[in-house]
Amino acid sequence: MLFILLLFHLSSPALVEESTSQALAADSLSANETLLIPFREEIERAALEHALPASLIAAVIQEESRFDEWATRMEPRYLRSRKVRRLAARFARAHRLGPTAFTELADRSRSYGLMQVMGETAREQGFDPPFLAELYLPQNAIAHGAMLLKRLLKRYHNDTLSAISAYNQGTARKKRGVFANARYVYRVSIAWRSYAALFRNGGVQ
């Protein structure tokens, strides 16, 4: 059996799309051949739970972390937020065997894992383990990323492009009628189309 592995670390979405098209068009592919997608089981589970296209979740993962489950980034503005400081201190008091207030504040100010969900956002969505580092676990990262996508789709009345934009910049802010983060929206959209073909091959989109 021939196994085809997409190179998810390609820097150009166009290359991803080209590679996908070539793979799907290859005459040697048979009904029994398998296209491998990292964390496919977790993606499909979250897609089913939140009524989202699995291909959209995969596209966001590709753009946010290149499927690196240990990806992380600090957002200093959260550290300066009085609201986040207050909530971090409150959480620490309520979880005596958990993090200190400073650790909780730092962790809320960090984005985690495959879908780069902020710790503060995860707490808002009900993520209650004592330590936010559990967001590095693929099942947790994808579940909360999908939950956030669903919330944004509801906020923007199922306008998927606006939801994609807001996932990256917090809102679907535009400049002169164009998304302020148009490059991000474009890259996710291109990857979404490519992944739709892959998931369709496996029976889902």
PDB file of N, CA and C in Angstrom, residues 18-83:
ATOM      1  N   GLU A  18      -0.555  22.869  -4.537  1.00  0.00           N
ATOM      2  CA  GLU A  18      -0.016  22.172  -5.702  1.00  0.00           C
ATOM      3  C   GLU A  18       0.310  20.731  -5.369  1.00  0.00           C
ATOM      4  N   SER A  19       0.932  20.523  -4.203  1.00  0.00           N
ATOM      5  CA  SER A  19       1.286  19.165  -3.790  1.00  0.00           C
ATOM      6  C   SER A  19       0.037  18.312  -3.614  1.00  0.00           C
ATOM      7  N   THR A  20      -0.994  18.910  -3.017  1.00  0.00           N
ATOM      8  CA  THR A  20      -2.241  18.186  -2.801  1.00  0.00           C
ATOM      9  C   THR A  20      -2.877  17.788  -4.124  1.00  0.00           C
ATOM     10  N   SER A  21      -2.934  18.739  -5.075  1.00  0.00           N
ATOM     11  CA  SER A  21      -3.548  18.474  -6.368  1.00  0.00           C
ATOM     12  C   SER A  21      -2.819  17.362  -7.099  1.00  0.00           C
ATOM     13  N   GLN A  22      -1.487  17.409  -7.059  1.00  0.00           N
ATOM     14  CA  GLN A  22      -0.699  16.378  -7.730  1.00  0.00           C
ATOM     15  C   GLN A  22      -0.940  15.014  -7.097  1.00  0.00           C
ATOM     16  N   ALA A  23      -1.038  15.006  -5.755  1.00  0.00           N
ATOM     17  CA  ALA A  23      -1.243  13.731  -5.064  1.00  0.00           C
ATOM     18  C   ALA A  23      -2.584  13.123  -5.427  1.00  0.00           C
ATOM     19  N   LEU A  24      -3.607  13.973  -5.444  1.00  0.00           N
ATOM     20  CA  LEU A  24      -4.943  13.457  -5.725  1.00  0.00           C
ATOM     21  C   LEU A  24      -5.108  13.041  -7.172  1.00  0.00           C
ATOM     22  N   ALA A  25      -4.307  13.647  -8.073  1.00  0.00           N
ATOM     23  CA  ALA A  25      -4.455  13.359  -9.487  1.00  0.00           C
ATOM     24  C   ALA A  25      -3.602  12.174  -9.944  1.00  0.00           C
ATOM     25  N   ALA A  26      -2.723  11.717  -9.069  1.00  0.00           N
ATOM     26  CA  ALA A  26      -1.802  10.661  -9.473  1.00  0.00           C
ATOM     27  C   ALA A  26      -2.554   9.384  -9.842  1.00  0.00           C
ATOM     28  N   ASP A  27      -2.209   8.813 -11.005  1.00  0.00           N
ATOM     29  CA  ASP A  27      -2.905   7.620 -11.488  1.00  0.00           C
ATOM     30  C   ASP A  27      -2.667   6.407 -10.605  1.00  0.00           C
ATOM     31  N   SER A  28      -1.575   6.437  -9.854  1.00  0.00           N
ATOM     32  CA  SER A  28      -1.227   5.265  -9.062  1.00  0.00           C
ATOM     33  C   SER A  28      -2.068   5.131  -7.806  1.00  0.00           C
ATOM     34  N   LEU A  29      -2.827   6.177  -7.457  1.00  0.00           N
ATOM     35  CA  LEU A  29      -3.637   6.106  -6.250  1.00  0.00           C
ATOM     36  C   LEU A  29      -4.774   5.110  -6.439  1.00  0.00           C
ATOM     37  N   SER A  30      -5.017   4.308  -5.441  1.00  0.00           N
ATOM     38  CA  SER A  30      -6.125   3.363  -5.479  1.00  0.00           C
ATOM     39  C   SER A  30      -7.063   3.640  -4.317  1.00  0.00           C
ATOM     40  N   ALA A  31      -8.176   2.949  -4.285  1.00  0.00           N
ATOM     41  CA  ALA A  31      -9.172   3.190  -3.236  1.00  0.00           C
ATOM     42  C   ALA A  31      -8.627   2.854  -1.863  1.00  0.00           C
ATOM     43  N   ASN A  32      -7.604   2.012  -1.791  1.00  0.00           N
ATOM     44  CA  ASN A  32      -7.083   1.589  -0.499  1.00  0.00           C
ATOM     45  C   ASN A  32      -5.940   2.459   0.003  1.00  0.00           C
ATOM     46  N   GLU A  33      -5.517   3.427  -0.803  1.00  0.00           N
ATOM     47  CA  GLU A  33      -4.383   4.251  -0.398  1.00  0.00           C
ATOM     48  C   GLU A  33      -4.823   5.289   0.623  1.00  0.00           C
ATOM     49  N   THR A  34      -3.923   5.690   1.490  1.00  0.00           N
ATOM     50  CA  THR A  34      -4.258   6.551   2.612  1.00  0.00           C
ATOM     51  C   THR A  34      -3.488   7.857   2.551  1.00  0.00           C
ATOM     52  N   LEU A  35      -4.180   8.959   2.780  1.00  0.00           N
ATOM     53  CA  LEU A  35      -3.545  10.270   2.919  1.00  0.00           C
ATOM     54  C   LEU A  35      -3.436  10.563   4.408  1.00  0.00           C
ATOM     55  N   LEU A  36      -2.243  10.821   4.869  1.00  0.00           N
ATOM     56  CA  LEU A  36      -2.011  11.011   6.290  1.00  0.00           C
ATOM     57  C   LEU A  36      -2.130  12.484   6.675  1.00  0.00           C
ATOM     58  N   ILE A  37      -2.881  12.764   7.732  1.00  0.00           N
ATOM     59  CA  ILE A  37      -3.029  14.110   8.279  1.00  0.00           C
ATOM     60  C   ILE A  37      -2.724  14.027   9.768  1.00  0.00           C
ATOM     61  N   PRO A  38      -1.737  14.772  10.252  1.00  0.00           N
ATOM     62  CA  PRO A  38      -1.428  14.723  11.687  1.00  0.00           C
ATOM     63  C   PRO A  38      -2.655  15.050  12.543  1.00  0.00           C
ATOM     64  N   PHE A  39      -2.813  14.327  13.616  1.00  0.00           N
ATOM     65  CA  PHE A  39      -3.879  14.553  14.595  1.00  0.00           C
ATOM     66  C   PHE A  39      -5.269  14.483  13.957  1.00  0.00           C
ATOM     67  N   ARG A  40      -5.398  13.654  12.934  1.00  0.00           N
ATOM     68  CA  ARG A  40      -6.668  13.578  12.214  1.00  0.00           C
ATOM     69  C   ARG A  40      -7.818  13.155  13.128  1.00  0.00           C
ATOM     70  N   GLU A  41      -7.578  12.200  13.995  1.00  0.00           N
ATOM     71  CA  GLU A  41      -8.646  11.722  14.879  1.00  0.00           C
ATOM     72  C   GLU A  41      -9.153  12.842  15.775  1.00  0.00           C
ATOM     73  N   GLU A  42      -8.228  13.615  16.366  1.00  0.00           N
ATOM     74  CA  GLU A  42      -8.617  14.718  17.245  1.00  0.00           C
ATOM     75  C   GLU A  42      -9.349  15.813  16.472  1.00  0.00           C
ATOM     76  N   ILE A  43      -8.885  16.069  15.253  1.00  0.00           N
ATOM     77  CA  ILE A  43      -9.525  17.091  14.413  1.00  0.00           C
ATOM     78  C   ILE A  43     -10.952  16.688  14.086  1.00  0.00           C
ATOM     79  N   GLU A  44     -11.133  15.445  13.664  1.00  0.00           N
ATOM     80  CA  GLU A  44     -12.471  14.997  13.275  1.00  0.00           C
ATOM     81  C   GLU A  44     -13.414  14.941  14.476  1.00  0.00           C
ATOM     82  N   ARG A  45     -12.880  14.594  15.643  1.00  0.00           N
ATOM     83  CA  ARG A  45     -13.720  14.561  16.848  1.00  0.00           C
ATOM     84  C   ARG A  45     -14.213  15.969  17.187  1.00  0.00           C
ATOM     85  N   ALA A  46     -13.302  16.946  17.140  1.00  0.00           N
ATOM     86  CA  ALA A  46     -13.693  18.327  17.435  1.00  0.00           C
ATOM     87  C   ALA A  46     -14.635  18.877  16.376  1.00  0.00           C
ATOM     88  N   ALA A  47     -14.398  18.516  15.125  1.00  0.00           N
ATOM     89  CA  ALA A  47     -15.272  18.970  14.035  1.00  0.00           C
ATOM     90  C   ALA A  47     -16.690  18.465  14.235  1.00  0.00           C
ATOM     91  N   LEU A  48     -16.813  17.210  14.636  1.00  0.00           N
ATOM     92  CA  LEU A  48     -18.127  16.626  14.865  1.00  0.00           C
ATOM     93  C   LEU A  48     -18.821  17.281  16.056  1.00  0.00           C
ATOM     94  N   GLU A  49     -18.070  17.494  17.118  1.00  0.00           N
ATOM     95  CA  GLU A  49     -18.653  18.061  18.336  1.00  0.00           C
ATOM     96  C   GLU A  49     -19.155  19.484  18.117  1.00  0.00           C
ATOM     97  N   HIS A  50     -18.415  20.270  17.312  1.00  0.00           N
ATOM     98  CA  HIS A  50     -18.763  21.681  17.147  1.00  0.00           C
ATOM     99  C   HIS A  50     -19.379  21.994  15.779  1.00  0.00           C
ATOM    100  N   ALA A  51     -19.707  20.962  15.016  1.00  0.00           N
ATOM    101  CA  ALA A  51     -20.336  21.140  13.700  1.00  0.00           C
ATOM    102  C   ALA A  51     -19.514  22.075  12.819  1.00  0.00           C
ATOM    103  N   LEU A  52     -18.218  21.766  12.704  1.00  0.00           N
ATOM    104  CA  LEU A  52     -17.302  22.543  11.882  1.00  0.00           C
ATOM    105  C   LEU A  52     -16.691  21.647  10.806  1.00  0.00           C
ATOM    106  N   PRO A  53     -16.262  22.210   9.689  1.00  0.00           N
ATOM    107  CA  PRO A  53     -15.523  21.405   8.716  1.00  0.00           C
ATOM    108  C   PRO A  53     -14.161  21.001   9.301  1.00  0.00           C
ATOM    109  N   ALA A  54     -13.849  19.730   9.257  1.00  0.00           N
ATOM    110  CA  ALA A  54     -12.535  19.279   9.729  1.00  0.00           C
ATOM    111  C   ALA A  54     -11.432  19.970   8.938  1.00  0.00           C
ATOM    112  N   SER A  55     -11.686  20.226   7.680  1.00  0.00           N
ATOM    113  CA  SER A  55     -10.689  20.872   6.824  1.00  0.00           C
ATOM    114  C   SER A  55     -10.375  22.293   7.286  1.00  0.00           C
ATOM    115  N   LEU A  56     -11.364  23.001   7.821  1.00  0.00           N
ATOM    116  CA  LEU A  56     -11.127  24.357   8.331  1.00  0.00           C
ATOM    117  C   LEU A  56     -10.256  24.311   9.575  1.00  0.00           C
ATOM    118  N   ILE A  57     -10.542  23.374  10.464  1.00  0.00           N
ATOM    119  CA  ILE A  57      -9.722  23.233  11.669  1.00  0.00           C
ATOM    120  C   ILE A  57      -8.273  22.930  11.281  1.00  0.00           C
ATOM    121  N   ALA A  58      -8.076  22.011  10.346  1.00  0.00           N
ATOM    122  CA  ALA A  58      -6.723  21.661   9.906  1.00  0.00           C
ATOM    123  C   ALA A  58      -6.022  22.861   9.285  1.00  0.00           C
ATOM    124  N   ALA A  59      -6.755  23.659   8.528  1.00  0.00           N
ATOM    125  CA  ALA A  59      -6.148  24.836   7.882  1.00  0.00           C
ATOM    126  C   ALA A  59      -5.682  25.850   8.916  1.00  0.00           C
ATOM    127  N   VAL A  60      -6.475  26.050   9.964  1.00  0.00           N
ATOM    128  CA  VAL A  60      -6.074  26.974  11.028  1.00  0.00           C
ATOM    129  C   VAL A  60      -4.852  26.430  11.759  1.00  0.00           C
ATOM    130  N   ILE A  61      -4.833  25.128  12.015  1.00  0.00           N
ATOM    131  CA  ILE A  61      -3.665  24.525  12.671  1.00  0.00           C
ATOM    132  C   ILE A  61      -2.415  24.745  11.835  1.00  0.00           C
ATOM    133  N   GLN A  62      -2.512  24.535  10.531  1.00  0.00           N
ATOM    134  CA  GLN A  62      -1.345  24.710   9.677  1.00  0.00           C
ATOM    135  C   GLN A  62      -0.807  26.127   9.763  1.00  0.00           C
ATOM    136  N   GLU A  63      -1.699  27.100   9.729  1.00  0.00           N
ATOM    137  CA  GLU A  63      -1.251  28.491   9.746  1.00  0.00           C
ATOM    138  C   GLU A  63      -0.756  28.917  11.115  1.00  0.00           C
ATOM    139  N   GLU A  64      -1.402  28.429  12.164  1.00  0.00           N
ATOM    140  CA  GLU A  64      -1.053  28.863  13.517  1.00  0.00           C
ATOM    141  C   GLU A  64       0.222  28.207  14.050  1.00  0.00           C
ATOM    142  N   SER A  65       0.421  26.934  13.753  1.00  0.00           N
ATOM    143  CA  SER A  65       1.540  26.227  14.401  1.00  0.00           C
ATOM    144  C   SER A  65       2.330  25.309  13.483  1.00  0.00           C
ATOM    145  N   ARG A  66       1.902  25.171  12.218  1.00  0.00           N
ATOM    146  CA  ARG A  66       2.525  24.190  11.314  1.00  0.00           C
ATOM    147  C   ARG A  66       2.521  22.795  11.932  1.00  0.00           C
ATOM    148  N   PHE A  67       1.460  22.501  12.684  1.00  0.00           N
ATOM    149  CA  PHE A  67       1.259  21.201  13.325  1.00  0.00           C
ATOM    150  C   PHE A  67       2.323  20.896  14.391  1.00  0.00           C
ATOM    151  N   ASP A  68       2.884  21.951  14.986  1.00  0.00           N
ATOM    152  CA  ASP A  68       3.829  21.790  16.094  1.00  0.00           C
ATOM    153  C   ASP A  68       3.041  21.876  17.401  1.00  0.00           C
ATOM    154  N   GLU A  69       2.868  20.751  18.071  1.00  0.00           N
ATOM    155  CA  GLU A  69       2.044  20.729  19.272  1.00  0.00           C
ATOM    156  C   GLU A  69       2.668  21.488  20.439  1.00  0.00           C
ATOM    157  N   TRP A  70       3.969  21.835  20.336  1.00  0.00           N
ATOM    158  CA  TRP A  70       4.638  22.560  21.412  1.00  0.00           C
ATOM    159  C   TRP A  70       4.818  24.042  21.082  1.00  0.00           C
ATOM    160  N   ALA A  71       4.225  24.504  20.019  1.00  0.00           N
ATOM    161  CA  ALA A  71       4.348  25.918  19.647  1.00  0.00           C
ATOM    162  C   ALA A  71       3.793  26.801  20.765  1.00  0.00           C
ATOM    163  N   THR A  72       4.435  27.955  20.977  1.00  0.00           N
ATOM    164  CA  THR A  72       3.981  28.877  22.017  1.00  0.00           C
ATOM    165  C   THR A  72       4.409  30.295  21.672  1.00  0.00           C
ATOM    166  N   ARG A  73       3.697  31.251  22.236  1.00  0.00           N
ATOM    167  CA  ARG A  73       4.020  32.658  21.993  1.00  0.00           C
ATOM    168  C   ARG A  73       3.467  33.478  23.152  1.00  0.00           C
ATOM    169  N   MET A  74       4.224  34.469  23.600  1.00  0.00           N
ATOM    170  CA  MET A  74       3.769  35.357  24.668  1.00  0.00           C
ATOM    171  C   MET A  74       3.080  36.581  24.071  1.00  0.00           C
ATOM    172  N   GLU A  75       2.071  37.072  24.777  1.00  0.00           N
ATOM    173  CA  GLU A  75       1.363  38.292  24.392  1.00  0.00           C
ATOM    174  C   GLU A  75       1.457  39.265  25.570  1.00  0.00           C
ATOM    175  N   PRO A  76       2.468  40.152  25.557  1.00  0.00           N
ATOM    176  CA  PRO A  76       2.718  41.034  26.714  1.00  0.00           C
ATOM    177  C   PRO A  76       1.530  41.897  27.125  1.00  0.00           C
ATOM    178  N   ARG A  77       0.652  42.232  26.178  1.00  0.00           N
ATOM    179  CA  ARG A  77      -0.477  43.109  26.540  1.00  0.00           C
ATOM    180  C   ARG A  77      -1.390  42.440  27.568  1.00  0.00           C
ATOM    181  N   TYR A  78      -1.434  41.111  27.570  1.00  0.00           N
ATOM    182  CA  TYR A  78      -2.232  40.419  28.571  1.00  0.00           C
ATOM    183  C   TYR A  78      -1.613  40.578  29.958  1.00  0.00           C
ATOM    184  N   LEU A  79      -0.301  40.607  30.021  1.00  0.00           N
ATOM    185  CA  LEU A  79       0.376  40.778  31.302  1.00  0.00           C
ATOM    186  C   LEU A  79       0.030  42.121  31.929  1.00  0.00           C
ATOM    187  N   ARG A  80      -0.228  43.115  31.091  1.00  0.00           N
ATOM    188  CA  ARG A  80      -0.524  44.462  31.585  1.00  0.00           C
ATOM    189  C   ARG A  80      -2.000  44.692  31.876  1.00  0.00           C
ATOM    190  N   SER A  81      -2.829  43.729  31.503  1.00  0.00           N
ATOM    191  CA  SER A  81      -4.274  43.887  31.662  1.00  0.00           C
ATOM    192  C   SER A  81      -4.682  43.743  33.130  1.00  0.00           C
ATOM    193  N   ARG A  82      -5.365  44.742  33.673  1.00  0.00           N
ATOM    194  CA  ARG A  82      -5.837  44.673  35.056  1.00  0.00           C
ATOM    195  C   ARG A  82      -6.843  43.544  35.223  1.00  0.00           C
ATOM    196  N   LYS A  83      -7.679  43.357  34.225  1.00  0.00           N
ATOM    197  CA  LYS A  83      -8.684  42.299  34.290  1.00  0.00           C
ATOM    198  C   LYS A  83      -8.019  40.926  34.380  1.00  0.00           C
TER     199      LYS A  83
END
